[in-house]
Amino acid sequence: MKILITGAKGFVGKNLVAELRNQGFEDLMEFDVDTDPNQLDKYARECDFVFHLAGVNRPDNPADFMTGNFGFTSQLLDALKKQHSKAPVLITSSIQAAQNNPYGESKKAGEDLLFDYSKETGSKVYVYRLPNVFGKWCRPNYNSAVATFCNNIAHNLPIQVNDPNVVLNLVYVDDVINSFIAKLKVESPLGSNNLFEEVSPVHTKPLGEIVTLLNQFKNSRLTLQLPDMGDAFVKKLYSTYLSYLPESDFSYPLKMNVDQRGSFTEFLKTSERGQVSVNISKPHITKGNHWHHSKNEKFLVVSGKGVIRFRKIDSKEIIEYLVSGEKLEVVDIPIGYTHNIENLGDTDMVTIMWVNEVFDKEKPDTYFLKV
């Protein structure tokens, strides 16, 4: 299948091209502002499907809205008609098309042109009135508040929020691309019962909430608190935020609590799923000798060899589990058992430790008792 993509180097276009290639589509005809205009007729003749994503968002002259959003659409459709193409055409419009402003009027004119083209030629068309789209590769300080806030907060630059109560309707770029490609894969193209195609889910969020989340993401390197990945919007926003990190700032240090026995370092914390830490034990060192009422843990030795011992607090019987980085095996630490871990080797032993709750020094639920 030969696919024509206008606006291929834009935000949505780059994401679309990348995912089309991921899915095995190789014959892509990418058209952008720097493409030789004479290529348009050739592409119109050869294409089997058209993604028309090109448009103007913030020109210096408002008159350029109509030129970029209506004029080029007219050129594209004329080229398709000239080549007697029956390729389906998918176009990105905007919810602004329902508004009485230069940008919205230009988008509405492009929509009407496409609907007339469909009536005239019988070609299938898909019109997406997109709300605010967010995700990786969106240009900051242009026409996306989310992109600007992600970029500026990640780069320690100021942001301006005039009204935190302003509500945004947002769609994630991956959801947009998945919807687009679904249209491409339909053998007998069928539209929805609505005049306009829709992307789901739409996330409705106040601007202030978005800024609060982004600041939490930034501070998470200090608090080690991961955001709630069970919330679909938070998960997408966090991924977007990370894509704006300076390339010199991908890593961050952790506080290692070091003594003669080795070290203990907290790695990740979540209010819903506890925390993960890294424990390093020096050769022949024993750590632990305590028990918990409700706190439970999982130990995973990833390097070295050792033994984890248990004793029910009202029993004299000692239970032993040999552990080694040669055979990854998780050991559950049940409540009511005092336990310790000893390094039996001559090198450092590294253990990944998960606990079901974030450590609270006011309620540690940890009681010393030798195994």
Coordinates of C-alpha atoms in Angstrom, one line a residue:
M1 CA 0.0 0.0 0.0
K2 CA 1.3 3.4 -1.0
I3 CA 0.5 6.1 1.6
L4 CA 0.7 9.8 1.1
I5 CA 1.2 11.9 4.3
T6 CA 1.1 15.7 4.1
G7 CA 2.5 17.5 7.1
A8 CA 4.8 14.5 7.6
K9 CA 7.4 16.4 9.6
G10 CA 4.8 18.0 12.0
F11 CA 3.9 16.7 15.5
V12 CA 1.2 14.3 14.5
G13 CA 2.9 13.5 11.2
K14 CA 6.2 12.3 12.8
N15 CA 4.3 10.1 15.2
L16 CA 2.2 8.6 12.3
V17 CA 5.2 8.0 10.1
A18 CA 7.1 6.3 13.0
E19 CA 4.2 4.0 13.8
L20 CA 3.4 3.1 10.2
R21 CA 7.0 2.0 9.8
N22 CA 6.7 0.0 13.1
Q23 CA 3.7 -1.8 11.6
G24 CA 5.5 -2.7 8.4
F25 CA 4.2 0.0 6.0
E26 CA 7.3 1.0 4.0
D27 CA 6.0 2.8 0.9
L28 CA 5.4 6.2 2.5
M29 CA 5.3 9.4 0.4
E30 CA 6.1 12.2 2.9
F31 CA 5.1 15.7 1.8
D32 CA 6.0 18.8 3.8
V33 CA 6.7 22.4 3.3
D34 CA 10.2 21.7 2.0
T35 CA 9.0 19.0 -0.5
D36 CA 9.2 19.9 -4.2
P37 CA 5.6 20.9 -5.1
N38 CA 5.9 19.1 -8.4
Q39 CA 5.9 15.8 -6.4
L40 CA 2.3 16.3 -5.5
D41 CA 0.9 15.1 -8.8
K42 CA 3.1 12.0 -8.7
Y43 CA 2.1 11.2 -5.2
A44 CA -1.6 11.8 -6.0
R45 CA -1.3 9.4 -8.9
E46 CA 0.3 6.6 -7.0
C47 CA -1.2 6.8 -3.5
D48 CA -3.7 4.3 -2.1
F49 CA -4.5 6.3 1.0
V50 CA -4.0 9.9 2.0
F51 CA -3.4 11.3 5.5
H52 CA -3.8 15.1 5.1
L53 CA -2.2 16.5 8.2
A54 CA -0.6 19.6 6.8
G55 CA -1.9 22.9 8.1
V56 CA -1.1 26.3 9.6
N57 CA -1.6 27.0 13.3
R58 CA 0.1 30.3 14.2
P59 CA 1.0 32.3 11.1
D60 CA 2.4 35.8 11.4
N61 CA -0.5 37.0 9.2
P62 CA -4.0 35.8 10.0
A63 CA -4.8 35.7 6.3
D64 CA -2.3 32.8 6.0
F65 CA -4.7 30.6 7.9
M66 CA -7.0 30.4 4.9
T67 CA -4.0 29.9 2.5
G68 CA -2.5 27.1 4.6
N69 CA -5.6 25.3 5.7
F70 CA -8.0 25.8 2.8
G71 CA -5.7 26.6 -0.1
F72 CA -3.4 23.6 0.2
T73 CA -6.3 21.3 0.8
S74 CA -7.8 22.6 -2.5
Q75 CA -4.4 21.9 -4.2
L76 CA -4.3 18.4 -2.9
L77 CA -7.8 17.5 -3.8
D78 CA -7.4 19.0 -7.3
A79 CA -4.3 16.8 -7.8
L80 CA -6.3 13.7 -6.7
K81 CA -9.1 14.6 -9.1
K82 CA -6.7 15.2 -11.9
Q83 CA -5.2 11.8 -11.4
H84 CA -8.7 10.2 -11.0
S85 CA -7.6 8.8 -7.6
K86 CA -10.1 7.0 -5.5
A87 CA -7.9 6.9 -2.5
P88 CA -9.6 7.5 0.8
V89 CA -8.6 10.9 2.4
L90 CA -8.2 11.4 6.1
I91 CA -7.9 15.0 7.3
T92 CA -7.1 16.5 10.6
S93 CA -9.4 19.5 11.5
S94 CA -9.9 21.1 14.9
I95 CA -12.7 21.7 17.4
Q96 CA -11.9 25.3 16.6
A97 CA -13.8 24.8 13.3
A98 CA -16.9 25.4 15.2
Q99 CA -15.7 28.8 16.4
N100 CA -15.9 32.1 14.7
N101 CA -12.2 33.0 14.4
P102 CA -9.7 33.0 11.5
Y103 CA -8.2 29.7 12.4
G104 CA -11.5 28.0 12.9
E105 CA -13.0 29.5 9.7
S106 CA -10.1 28.2 7.7
K107 CA -10.5 24.7 9.2
K108 CA -14.2 24.7 8.5
A109 CA -13.5 25.7 4.9
G110 CA -11.2 22.8 4.5
E111 CA -13.8 20.4 5.9
D112 CA -16.5 21.6 3.6
L113 CA -14.1 21.3 0.7
L114 CA -13.4 17.7 1.6
F115 CA -17.1 16.8 2.0
D116 CA -17.8 18.3 -1.4
Y117 CA -14.9 16.4 -2.9
S118 CA -16.4 13.1 -1.5
K119 CA -19.8 13.9 -3.0
E120 CA -18.3 14.7 -6.4
T121 CA -15.9 11.8 -6.6
G122 CA -17.4 9.1 -4.4
S123 CA -14.1 8.8 -2.5
K124 CA -14.3 8.0 1.2
V125 CA -13.2 10.8 3.5
Y126 CA -12.6 10.9 7.2
V127 CA -12.7 14.2 9.0
Y128 CA -11.2 14.4 12.6
R129 CA -12.1 17.5 14.6
L130 CA -9.3 17.0 17.1
P131 CA -9.2 18.7 20.5
N132 CA -5.8 19.5 22.1
V133 CA -3.4 16.7 21.2
F134 CA -0.4 16.0 23.5
G135 CA 2.5 13.6 23.5
K136 CA 6.2 13.3 22.4
W137 CA 7.6 15.6 19.7
C138 CA 5.1 18.4 20.1
R139 CA 6.7 21.8 19.7
P140 CA 6.8 23.8 22.9
N141 CA 6.0 27.5 23.1
Y142 CA 3.9 27.2 19.9
N143 CA 0.3 26.1 20.2
S144 CA 0.2 23.5 22.9
A145 CA 0.0 24.4 26.6
V146 CA 1.0 20.9 27.6
A147 CA 4.1 20.8 25.4
T148 CA 5.1 24.3 26.7
F149 CA 4.6 23.3 30.4
C150 CA 6.4 20.0 30.0
N151 CA 9.4 21.6 28.3
N152 CA 9.7 24.6 30.6
I153 CA 9.2 22.6 33.9
A154 CA 11.7 20.0 32.7
H155 CA 14.2 22.8 31.8
N156 CA 13.7 24.9 35.0
L157 CA 12.1 27.6 32.9
P158 CA 9.1 29.8 34.2
I159 CA 5.5 29.0 33.1
Q160 CA 2.5 31.3 33.1
V161 CA -0.9 30.1 34.1
N162 CA -3.5 32.9 33.8
D163 CA -6.4 30.8 35.0
P164 CA -5.8 27.4 36.6
N165 CA -9.6 26.6 36.3
V166 CA -9.5 26.6 32.5
V167 CA -10.5 23.1 31.3
L168 CA -8.8 21.4 28.4
N169 CA -10.1 18.5 26.4
L170 CA -7.1 16.4 25.5
V171 CA -6.3 13.4 23.4
Y172 CA -3.0 11.5 23.5
V173 CA -1.1 11.3 20.3
D174 CA -0.8 7.5 20.4
D175 CA -4.6 7.2 20.7
V176 CA -4.9 9.6 17.7
I177 CA -2.4 7.5 15.6
N178 CA -4.1 4.2 16.5
S179 CA -7.5 5.6 15.3
F180 CA -5.9 6.8 12.1
I181 CA -4.3 3.5 11.3
A182 CA -7.5 1.7 12.1
K183 CA -9.1 3.6 9.2
L184 CA -6.2 2.6 6.9
K185 CA -6.7 -1.1 7.7
V186 CA -10.4 -1.3 7.0
E187 CA -10.8 -3.3 3.8
S188 CA -14.1 -1.6 2.8
P189 CA -13.8 1.9 4.3
L190 CA -16.8 2.8 6.4
G191 CA -17.2 5.9 8.4
S192 CA -19.0 6.3 11.7
N193 CA -22.6 7.4 12.0
N194 CA -21.3 10.8 12.9
L195 CA -20.2 13.5 10.4
F196 CA -16.8 13.7 12.2
E197 CA -14.6 10.9 13.4
E198 CA -13.6 10.8 17.1
V199 CA -10.6 9.8 19.1
S200 CA -11.1 8.2 22.5
P201 CA -10.6 8.6 25.3
V202 CA -10.8 12.4 25.6
H203 CA -9.3 13.5 28.9
T204 CA -10.9 16.6 30.4
K205 CA -8.6 18.3 32.9
P206 CA -8.2 21.7 34.5
L207 CA -5.0 23.5 33.6
G208 CA -4.1 23.8 37.3
E209 CA -4.3 20.1 37.8
I210 CA -2.0 19.5 34.8
V211 CA 0.6 21.9 36.2
T212 CA 0.4 20.3 39.6
L213 CA 1.0 16.8 38.1
L214 CA 4.0 18.1 36.1
N215 CA 5.6 19.6 39.2
Q216 CA 5.0 16.3 41.0
F217 CA 6.8 14.5 38.2
K218 CA 9.7 16.9 38.5
N219 CA 9.9 16.5 42.3
S220 CA 9.7 12.7 42.1
R221 CA 13.4 12.5 41.6
L222 CA 13.8 13.8 45.2
T223 CA 10.7 12.1 46.8
L224 CA 11.2 8.9 44.7
Q225 CA 7.4 8.8 44.5
L226 CA 6.1 7.4 41.2
P227 CA 2.9 8.8 39.9
D228 CA -0.2 6.7 39.8
M229 CA 0.2 4.7 36.6
G230 CA -3.2 3.2 37.1
D231 CA -4.6 6.5 35.9
A232 CA -4.6 6.6 32.1
F233 CA -4.1 10.3 31.9
V234 CA -1.3 10.5 34.5
K235 CA 0.5 7.6 32.7
K236 CA 0.4 9.4 29.4
L237 CA 1.3 12.8 30.8
Y238 CA 4.3 11.3 32.7
S239 CA 5.6 9.7 29.5
T240 CA 5.1 13.0 27.7
Y241 CA 7.0 14.9 30.4
L242 CA 9.9 12.6 30.3
S243 CA 10.3 13.1 26.5
Y244 CA 11.1 16.8 27.2
L245 CA 13.9 16.2 29.7
P246 CA 17.2 17.8 28.7
E247 CA 19.5 15.1 27.2
S248 CA 22.1 16.0 29.8
D249 CA 19.6 15.3 32.6
F250 CA 18.3 11.8 32.0
S251 CA 20.0 10.4 35.2
Y252 CA 19.7 11.4 38.8
P253 CA 21.5 10.2 42.0
L254 CA 20.1 8.2 44.8
K255 CA 20.9 8.6 48.5
M256 CA 23.0 5.5 49.5
N257 CA 22.9 4.7 53.2
V258 CA 26.3 3.2 53.7
D259 CA 28.0 1.5 56.7
Q260 CA 30.5 -1.2 57.4
R261 CA 27.9 -3.9 56.4
G262 CA 27.3 -2.5 52.9
S263 CA 24.5 -0.1 51.8
F264 CA 20.8 0.3 51.6
T265 CA 19.3 2.6 48.9
E266 CA 15.6 3.4 48.3
F267 CA 14.8 3.4 44.6
L268 CA 11.1 3.8 43.9
K269 CA 8.0 4.6 46.1
T270 CA 4.3 4.5 45.4
S271 CA 1.4 5.2 47.7
E272 CA -0.5 2.3 46.2
R273 CA 2.1 -0.4 45.7
G274 CA 4.8 0.2 48.3
Q275 CA 8.5 0.8 47.6
V276 CA 11.5 -0.9 46.0
S277 CA 15.1 -0.7 47.4
V278 CA 18.5 -2.0 46.7
N279 CA 20.4 -3.7 49.5
I280 CA 24.2 -4.5 49.2
S281 CA 25.7 -6.8 51.8
K282 CA 29.4 -7.2 52.3
P283 CA 30.9 -10.7 52.4
H284 CA 29.7 -12.8 55.4
I285 CA 27.5 -10.0 56.7
T286 CA 24.1 -10.6 58.2
K287 CA 21.3 -8.0 58.0
G288 CA 17.8 -8.0 59.4
N289 CA 16.9 -9.9 62.5
H290 CA 13.4 -8.3 62.8
W291 CA 9.8 -9.0 62.2
H292 CA 6.6 -7.2 61.2
H293 CA 2.9 -7.2 62.1
S294 CA 1.5 -6.2 58.7
K295 CA 4.4 -5.1 56.6
N296 CA 5.4 -7.7 54.1
E297 CA 8.4 -7.9 51.7
K298 CA 9.8 -9.7 48.7
F299 CA 13.6 -10.4 48.4
L300 CA 15.3 -11.1 45.1
V301 CA 19.1 -11.7 45.1
V302 CA 20.5 -10.7 41.7
S303 CA 24.2 -11.0 42.4
G304 CA 26.2 -13.1 44.9
K305 CA 25.0 -15.9 47.1
G306 CA 23.5 -16.1 50.5
V307 CA 20.8 -17.5 52.8
I308 CA 17.5 -16.1 54.1
R309 CA 16.5 -17.4 57.5
F310 CA 13.1 -17.4 59.1
R311 CA 11.7 -18.2 62.6
K312 CA 8.1 -17.8 63.7
I313 CA 8.4 -15.6 66.7
D314 CA 6.8 -18.2 69.0
S315 CA 8.8 -21.1 67.6
K316 CA 12.4 -22.4 67.9
E317 CA 12.5 -23.9 64.4
I318 CA 14.6 -22.0 61.8
I319 CA 13.8 -22.2 58.1
E320 CA 16.5 -21.5 55.5
Y321 CA 16.3 -20.5 51.9
L322 CA 19.5 -20.5 49.9
V323 CA 19.6 -17.7 47.3
S324 CA 21.9 -16.8 44.4
G325 CA 22.2 -14.4 41.5
E326 CA 22.8 -17.6 39.4
K327 CA 19.2 -18.6 39.8
L328 CA 16.8 -15.7 40.2
E329 CA 14.1 -16.6 42.8
V330 CA 11.8 -14.4 44.8
V331 CA 11.4 -15.1 48.5
D332 CA 8.3 -13.8 50.2
I333 CA 8.8 -12.5 53.8
P334 CA 5.6 -13.4 55.7
I335 CA 4.4 -11.4 58.7
G336 CA 5.0 -12.9 62.1
Y337 CA 8.4 -14.4 61.2
T338 CA 11.6 -12.8 62.3
H339 CA 14.1 -13.0 59.4
N340 CA 17.6 -12.1 58.3
I341 CA 19.7 -12.4 55.2
E342 CA 23.4 -13.4 55.2
N343 CA 26.0 -13.1 52.5
L344 CA 27.7 -16.5 52.2
G345 CA 30.1 -15.5 49.4
D346 CA 33.3 -13.6 49.1
T347 CA 31.9 -10.8 47.0
D348 CA 29.1 -8.2 47.6
M349 CA 25.6 -9.7 47.5
V350 CA 23.0 -7.4 45.8
T351 CA 19.3 -7.9 46.8
I352 CA 16.3 -6.1 45.3
M353 CA 13.8 -5.6 48.1
W354 CA 10.1 -4.7 47.7
V355 CA 7.9 -3.8 50.6
N356 CA 4.1 -3.3 50.5
E357 CA 4.2 0.2 52.1
V358 CA 6.4 3.2 52.0
F359 CA 8.5 3.5 55.1
D360 CA 7.0 5.6 57.9
K361 CA 9.5 6.4 60.6
E362 CA 6.5 7.2 63.0
K363 CA 5.1 3.7 62.4
P364 CA 7.9 1.5 61.2
D365 CA 6.2 -1.8 62.1
T366 CA 9.7 -3.3 62.6
Y367 CA 10.6 -5.2 65.8
F368 CA 14.1 -6.4 66.6
L369 CA 14.4 -10.2 67.3
K370 CA 17.3 -12.5 66.5
V371 CA 16.4 -15.4 64.3

